[in-house]
Coordinates of C-alpha atoms and ligand atoms in Angstrom, one line a residue:
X274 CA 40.6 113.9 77.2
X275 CA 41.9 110.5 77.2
X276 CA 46.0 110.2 77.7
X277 CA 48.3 107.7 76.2
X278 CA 49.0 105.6 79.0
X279 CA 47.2 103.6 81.7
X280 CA 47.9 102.1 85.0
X281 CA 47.4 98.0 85.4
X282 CA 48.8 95.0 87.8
X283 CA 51.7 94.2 85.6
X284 CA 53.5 90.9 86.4
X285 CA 57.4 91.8 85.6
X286 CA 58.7 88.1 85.3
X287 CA 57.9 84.6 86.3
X288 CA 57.3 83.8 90.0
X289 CA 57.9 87.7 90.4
X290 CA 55.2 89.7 92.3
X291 CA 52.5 92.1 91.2
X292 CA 53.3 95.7 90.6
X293 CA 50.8 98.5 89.8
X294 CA 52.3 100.4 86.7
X295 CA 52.2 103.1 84.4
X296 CA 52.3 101.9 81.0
X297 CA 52.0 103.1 77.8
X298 CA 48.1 102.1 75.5
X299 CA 48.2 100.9 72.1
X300 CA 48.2 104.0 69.6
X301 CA 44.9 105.4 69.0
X302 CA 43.4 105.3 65.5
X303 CA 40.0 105.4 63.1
X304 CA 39.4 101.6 64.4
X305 CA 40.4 102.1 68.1
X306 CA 38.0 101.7 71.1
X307 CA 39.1 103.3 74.6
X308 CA 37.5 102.3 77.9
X309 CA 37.4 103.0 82.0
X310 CA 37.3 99.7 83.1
X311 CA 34.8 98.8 85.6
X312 CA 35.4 95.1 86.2
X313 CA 37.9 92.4 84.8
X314 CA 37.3 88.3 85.8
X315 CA 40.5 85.8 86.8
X316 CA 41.1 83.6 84.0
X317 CA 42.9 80.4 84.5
X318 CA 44.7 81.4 81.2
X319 CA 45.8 84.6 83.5
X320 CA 47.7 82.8 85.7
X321 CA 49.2 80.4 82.6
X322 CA 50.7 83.4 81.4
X323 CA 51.9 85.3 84.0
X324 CA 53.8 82.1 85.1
X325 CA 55.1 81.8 81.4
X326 CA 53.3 78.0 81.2
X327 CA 52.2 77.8 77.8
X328 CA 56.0 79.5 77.1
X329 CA 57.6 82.3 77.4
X330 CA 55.6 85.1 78.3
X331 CA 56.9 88.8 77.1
X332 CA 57.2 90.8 80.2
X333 CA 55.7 93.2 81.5
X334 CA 52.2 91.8 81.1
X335 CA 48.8 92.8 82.4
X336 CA 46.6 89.8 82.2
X337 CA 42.9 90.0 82.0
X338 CA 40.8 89.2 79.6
X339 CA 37.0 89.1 80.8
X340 CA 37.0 92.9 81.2
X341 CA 34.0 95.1 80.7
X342 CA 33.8 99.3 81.5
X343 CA 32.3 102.0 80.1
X344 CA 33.1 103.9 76.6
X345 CA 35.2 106.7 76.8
X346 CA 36.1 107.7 73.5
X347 CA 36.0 106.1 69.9
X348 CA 37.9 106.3 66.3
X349 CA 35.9 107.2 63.4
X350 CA 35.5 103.6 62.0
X351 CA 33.8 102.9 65.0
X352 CA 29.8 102.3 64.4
X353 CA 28.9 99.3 67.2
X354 CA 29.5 101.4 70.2
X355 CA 29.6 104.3 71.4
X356 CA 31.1 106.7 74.2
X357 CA 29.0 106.2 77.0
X358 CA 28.1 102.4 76.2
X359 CA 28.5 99.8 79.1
X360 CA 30.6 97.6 76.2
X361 CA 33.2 94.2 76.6
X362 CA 36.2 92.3 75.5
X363 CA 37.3 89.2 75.6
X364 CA 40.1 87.5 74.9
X365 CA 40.8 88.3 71.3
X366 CA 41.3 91.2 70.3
X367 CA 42.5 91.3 66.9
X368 CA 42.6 89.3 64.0
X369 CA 43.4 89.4 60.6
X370 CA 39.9 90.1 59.1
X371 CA 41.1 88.7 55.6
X372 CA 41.6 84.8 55.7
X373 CA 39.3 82.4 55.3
X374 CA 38.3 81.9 58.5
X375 CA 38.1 85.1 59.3
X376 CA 35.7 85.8 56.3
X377 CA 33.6 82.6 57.4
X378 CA 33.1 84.2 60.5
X379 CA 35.6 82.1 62.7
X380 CA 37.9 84.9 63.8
X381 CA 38.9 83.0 66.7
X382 CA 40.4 80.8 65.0
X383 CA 42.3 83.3 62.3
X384 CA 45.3 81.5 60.6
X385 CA 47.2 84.2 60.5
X386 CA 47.5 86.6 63.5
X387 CA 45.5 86.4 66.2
X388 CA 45.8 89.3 68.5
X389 CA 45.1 88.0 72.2
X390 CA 43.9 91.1 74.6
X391 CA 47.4 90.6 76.5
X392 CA 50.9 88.8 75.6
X393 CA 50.7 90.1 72.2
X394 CA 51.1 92.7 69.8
X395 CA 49.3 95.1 67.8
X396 CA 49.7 95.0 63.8
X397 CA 52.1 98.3 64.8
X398 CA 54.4 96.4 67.5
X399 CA 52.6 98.1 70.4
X400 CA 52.1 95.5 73.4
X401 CA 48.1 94.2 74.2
X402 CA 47.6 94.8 77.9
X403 CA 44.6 93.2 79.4
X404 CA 41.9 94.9 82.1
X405 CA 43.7 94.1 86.1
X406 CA 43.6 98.1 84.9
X407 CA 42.1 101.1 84.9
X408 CA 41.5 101.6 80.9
X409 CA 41.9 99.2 78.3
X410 CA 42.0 100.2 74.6
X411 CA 41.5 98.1 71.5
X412 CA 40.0 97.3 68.1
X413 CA 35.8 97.4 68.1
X414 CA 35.8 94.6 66.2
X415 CA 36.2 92.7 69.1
X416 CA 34.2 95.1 71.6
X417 CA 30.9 94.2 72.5
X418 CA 27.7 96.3 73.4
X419 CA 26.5 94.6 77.5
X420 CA 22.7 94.0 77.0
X421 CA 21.0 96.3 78.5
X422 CA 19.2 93.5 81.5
X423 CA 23.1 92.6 82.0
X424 CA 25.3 94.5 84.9
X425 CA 29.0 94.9 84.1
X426 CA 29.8 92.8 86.9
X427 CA 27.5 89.8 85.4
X428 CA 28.6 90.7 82.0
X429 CA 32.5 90.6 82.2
X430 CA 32.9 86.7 82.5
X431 CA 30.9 86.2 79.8
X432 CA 33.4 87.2 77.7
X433 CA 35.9 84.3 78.3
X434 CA 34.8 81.7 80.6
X435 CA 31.4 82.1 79.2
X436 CA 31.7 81.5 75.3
X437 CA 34.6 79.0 75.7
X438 CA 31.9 77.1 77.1
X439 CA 28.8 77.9 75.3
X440 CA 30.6 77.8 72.0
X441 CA 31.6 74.0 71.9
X442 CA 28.1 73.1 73.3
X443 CA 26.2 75.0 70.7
X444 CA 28.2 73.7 67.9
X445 CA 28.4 70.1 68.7
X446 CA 24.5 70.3 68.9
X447 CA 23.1 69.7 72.7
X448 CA 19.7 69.4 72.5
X449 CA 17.0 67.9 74.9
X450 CA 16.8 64.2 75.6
X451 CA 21.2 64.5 75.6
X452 CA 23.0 63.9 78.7
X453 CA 26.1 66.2 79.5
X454 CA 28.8 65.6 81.7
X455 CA 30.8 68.4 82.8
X456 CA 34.5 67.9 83.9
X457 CA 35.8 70.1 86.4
X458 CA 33.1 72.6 88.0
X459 CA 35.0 75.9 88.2
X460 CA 34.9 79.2 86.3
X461 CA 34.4 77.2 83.0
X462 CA 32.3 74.0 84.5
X463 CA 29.5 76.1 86.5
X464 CA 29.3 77.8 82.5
X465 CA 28.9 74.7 81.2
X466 CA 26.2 73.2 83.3
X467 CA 24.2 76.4 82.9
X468 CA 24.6 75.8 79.3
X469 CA 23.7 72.9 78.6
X470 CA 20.5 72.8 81.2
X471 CA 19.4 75.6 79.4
X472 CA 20.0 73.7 75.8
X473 CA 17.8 71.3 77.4
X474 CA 20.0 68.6 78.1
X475 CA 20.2 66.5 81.6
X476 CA 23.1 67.5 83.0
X477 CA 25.9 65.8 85.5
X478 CA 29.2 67.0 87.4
X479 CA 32.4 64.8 87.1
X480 CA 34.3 65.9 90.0
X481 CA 37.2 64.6 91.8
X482 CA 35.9 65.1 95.0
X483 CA 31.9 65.6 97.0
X484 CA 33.0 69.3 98.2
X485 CA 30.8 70.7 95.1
X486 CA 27.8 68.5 95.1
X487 CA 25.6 71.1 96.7
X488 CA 26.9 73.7 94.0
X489 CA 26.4 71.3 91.1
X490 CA 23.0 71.4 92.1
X491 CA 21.9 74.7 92.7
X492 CA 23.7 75.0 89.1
X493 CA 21.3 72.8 87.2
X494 CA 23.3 69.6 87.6
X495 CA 21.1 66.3 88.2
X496 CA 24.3 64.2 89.7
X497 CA 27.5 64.5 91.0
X498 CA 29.6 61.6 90.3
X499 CA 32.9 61.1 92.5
X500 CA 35.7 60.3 89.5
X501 CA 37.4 58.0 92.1
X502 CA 34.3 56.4 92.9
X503 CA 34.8 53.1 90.7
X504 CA 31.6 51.6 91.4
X505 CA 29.6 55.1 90.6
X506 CA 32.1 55.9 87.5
X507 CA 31.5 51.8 86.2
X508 CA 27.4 52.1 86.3
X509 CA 27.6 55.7 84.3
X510 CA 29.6 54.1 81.6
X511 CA 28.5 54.7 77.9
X512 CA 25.5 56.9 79.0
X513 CA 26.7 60.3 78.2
X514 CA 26.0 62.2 74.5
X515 CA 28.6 64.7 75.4
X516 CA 31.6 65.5 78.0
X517 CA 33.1 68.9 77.9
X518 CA 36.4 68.8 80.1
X519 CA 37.3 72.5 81.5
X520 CA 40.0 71.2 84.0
X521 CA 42.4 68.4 82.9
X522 CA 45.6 67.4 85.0
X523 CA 49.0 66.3 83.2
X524 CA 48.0 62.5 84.3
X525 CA 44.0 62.7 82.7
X526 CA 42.7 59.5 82.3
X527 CA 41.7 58.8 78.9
X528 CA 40.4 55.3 79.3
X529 CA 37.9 56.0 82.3
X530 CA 36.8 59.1 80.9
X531 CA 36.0 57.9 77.2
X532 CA 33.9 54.9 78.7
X533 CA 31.4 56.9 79.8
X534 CA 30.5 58.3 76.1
X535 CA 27.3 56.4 74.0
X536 CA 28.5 55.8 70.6
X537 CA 28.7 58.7 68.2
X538 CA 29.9 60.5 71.5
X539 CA 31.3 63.9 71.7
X540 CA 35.0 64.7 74.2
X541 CA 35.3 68.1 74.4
X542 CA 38.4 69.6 75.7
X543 CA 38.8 73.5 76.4
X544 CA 41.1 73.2 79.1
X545 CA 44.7 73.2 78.0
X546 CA 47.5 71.4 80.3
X547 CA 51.0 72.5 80.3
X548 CA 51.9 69.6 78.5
X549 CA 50.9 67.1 75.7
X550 CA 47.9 65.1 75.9
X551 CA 48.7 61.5 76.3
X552 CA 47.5 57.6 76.4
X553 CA 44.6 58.4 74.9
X554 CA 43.7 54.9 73.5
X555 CA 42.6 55.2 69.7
X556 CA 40.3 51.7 70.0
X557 CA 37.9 53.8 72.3
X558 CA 37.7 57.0 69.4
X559 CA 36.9 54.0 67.0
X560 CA 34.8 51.6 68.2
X561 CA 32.1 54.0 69.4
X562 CA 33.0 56.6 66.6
X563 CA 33.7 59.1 69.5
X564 CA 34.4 62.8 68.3
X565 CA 37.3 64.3 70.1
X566 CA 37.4 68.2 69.8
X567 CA 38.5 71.2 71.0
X568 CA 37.6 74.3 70.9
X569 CA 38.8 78.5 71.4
X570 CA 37.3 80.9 73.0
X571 CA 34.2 82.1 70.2
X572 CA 34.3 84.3 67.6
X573 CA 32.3 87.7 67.9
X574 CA 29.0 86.2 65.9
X575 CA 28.8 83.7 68.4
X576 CA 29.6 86.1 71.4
X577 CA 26.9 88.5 70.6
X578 CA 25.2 85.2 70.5
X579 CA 26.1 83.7 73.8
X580 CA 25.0 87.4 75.3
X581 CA 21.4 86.8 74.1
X582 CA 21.1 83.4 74.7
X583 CA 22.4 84.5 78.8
X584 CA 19.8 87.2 79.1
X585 CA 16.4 84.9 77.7
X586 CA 17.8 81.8 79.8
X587 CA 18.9 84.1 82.9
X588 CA 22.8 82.0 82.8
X589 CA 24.7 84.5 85.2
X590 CA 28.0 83.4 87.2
X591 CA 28.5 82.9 90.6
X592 CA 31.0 85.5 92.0
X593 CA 33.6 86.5 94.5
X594 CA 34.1 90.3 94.2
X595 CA 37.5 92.0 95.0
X596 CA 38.2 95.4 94.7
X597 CA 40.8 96.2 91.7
X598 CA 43.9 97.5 94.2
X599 CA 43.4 93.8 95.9
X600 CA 44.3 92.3 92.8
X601 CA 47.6 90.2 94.4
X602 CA 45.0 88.7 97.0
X603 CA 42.5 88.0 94.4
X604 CA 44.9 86.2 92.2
X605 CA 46.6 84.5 95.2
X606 CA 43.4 83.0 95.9
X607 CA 42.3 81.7 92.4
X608 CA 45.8 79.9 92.4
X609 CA 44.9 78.6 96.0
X610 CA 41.4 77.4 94.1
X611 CA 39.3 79.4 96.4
X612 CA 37.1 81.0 93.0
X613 CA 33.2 79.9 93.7
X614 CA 33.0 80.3 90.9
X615 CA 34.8 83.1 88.9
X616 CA 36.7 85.8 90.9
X617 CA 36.1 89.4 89.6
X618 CA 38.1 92.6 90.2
X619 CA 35.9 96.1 90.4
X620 CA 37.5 99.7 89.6
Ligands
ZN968 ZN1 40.2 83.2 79.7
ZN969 ZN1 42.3 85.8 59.8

């Protein structure tokens, strides 16, 4: 019988260190989905919040939001899993269900109450708590069945890293004969260049250094071009169809970075600074008719998408395993940028 509570890695303030607590679940009802958790992925967006970057953060919070474990118990409206299913969450967990968005299928983009799996609350006031836990319970709406060719450990940072990726790709049309640059290769970038290589695009890192050129290969990549490099960034300029940008400091360059696009271009943008986007020159967006987009997470059409579209092109991440009760290390190191390419905690 499942109990009310669960124990997680809750962060108790800013700049405060980790402490494994006893807290209390959401309250179970007909919609509610309960779960041991197996593994959880470090999210960049974990480590935003827990330092209160994208504002205040409402403490105690367990992060984690690639999380994946095995049914334990369901509510009565529950008919997409069921106890005993390996099954997933990302990081939404709630929504609305009634706007328009939401009835177009673009929950992830609700207008009116998007429920993040941690840092936020439950239609009732109870707290979300993410998966550095042991259970995680939530609303199977946005629970997911793991395919069957898919281990958890595989299957867990799929469910953020992995659609915030494929999503933007899929929708802005890559196709073959494109050419992809991907900003940043990290837990989002070495997504996005298995992406789009599997779309059928040629694909090439945009890195600030040569440390990853090995990795950018093995990944699918057909170059690595050194952002400093002014000679290598002047001869790639207005080649690319497409640039998605996972890592973005406060000082991006706008002007180097926009060169690169052909016209009818597309700048995608999924990572999100700690401050406002700035000096992006509008004469670049216009003369070339460049698109500049961003894009959330996915909703769960485009999830159970993403999952199929992994298992026929075999996309699986690169990871760094740590055991659950190492969970300070393991976060210490993705701030210390040691992930190769997505850290993952195991129960
Ligand atoms: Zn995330
Ligand atoms: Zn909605």
């Amino acid at each position: 019988m499942s109990t009310d509570t669960f124990h997680g890695w809750a962060c108790p303030g800013k700049d405060q260190p980790l402490e494994w607590k006893e807290l209390p679940l959401k309250a179970f009802d007909d919609d509610s989905v309960e779960m041991n958790v197996t593994h959880c992925g470090i999210c960049g967006s974990d480590i935003h919040t827990m330092d209160s970057g994208w504002g205040p953060t409402d403490y105690p919070c367990v992060v984690g939001h690639e999380i994946v474990g095995l049914c334990t118990r369901v509510g009565k409206n529950v008919t997409n899993v069921k106890v005993g299913d390996r099954i997933g969450v990302g990081a939404q967990s709630g929504a609305c269900l009634e706007c328009d968005n939401c009835k177009g299928g673009d929950e992830n983009i609700c207008e009116r109450k998007m429920i993040g799996t941690y840092n936020s609350r439950w239609p009732n006031g109870d707290k979300s708590f993410g998966g550095y836990a042991d259970k995680w319970r939530g609303h199977y709406r946005f629970v997911f069945k793991v395919p069957d060719a898919m281990s958890n450990e595989v299957a867990a940072t799929f469910f953020c890293a992995g659609v915030t990726t494929y999503a933007p790709l899929k929708r802005a049309n890559v196709k073959p004969g494109d050419k992809v640059g991907v900003i940043g290769i990290g837990g989002l970038g070495h997504f996005a260049v298995q992406w789009a290589k599997a779309m059928g695009a040629k694909v090439v890192a945009l890195s600030h250094s040569d440390r990853k050129r090995d990795d950018a290969k093995a990944l699918g990549c057909e170059d690595t071009i050194v952002t400093s490099d002014k000679e290598a960034m002047k001869a790639q300029q207005g080649t690319f169809t497409h640039i998605i940008c996972t890592n973005a400091a406060n000082n991006f360059d706008w002007p180097l970075f926009l060169g690169l696009l052909k016209a009818n271009g597309h700048f995608i943008m999924v990572a999100l600074p700690e401050t406002p986007l700035n000096g992006i020159p509008a004469g670049m967006l216009i003369m070339r008719q460049v698109t500049l987009s961003g894009s959330l997470i996915g909703s769960p059409r485009v999830i159970q998408e993403m999952l199929e579209f992994a298992a026929e092109h075999n996309v699986k991440p690169w990871l760094n395993k740590y055991s659950m009760k190492d969970c300070p290390e393991a976060v210490q190191a993705m701030r210390d940028g040691k992930a190769r390419y997505r850290i993952i905690l195991e129960n």
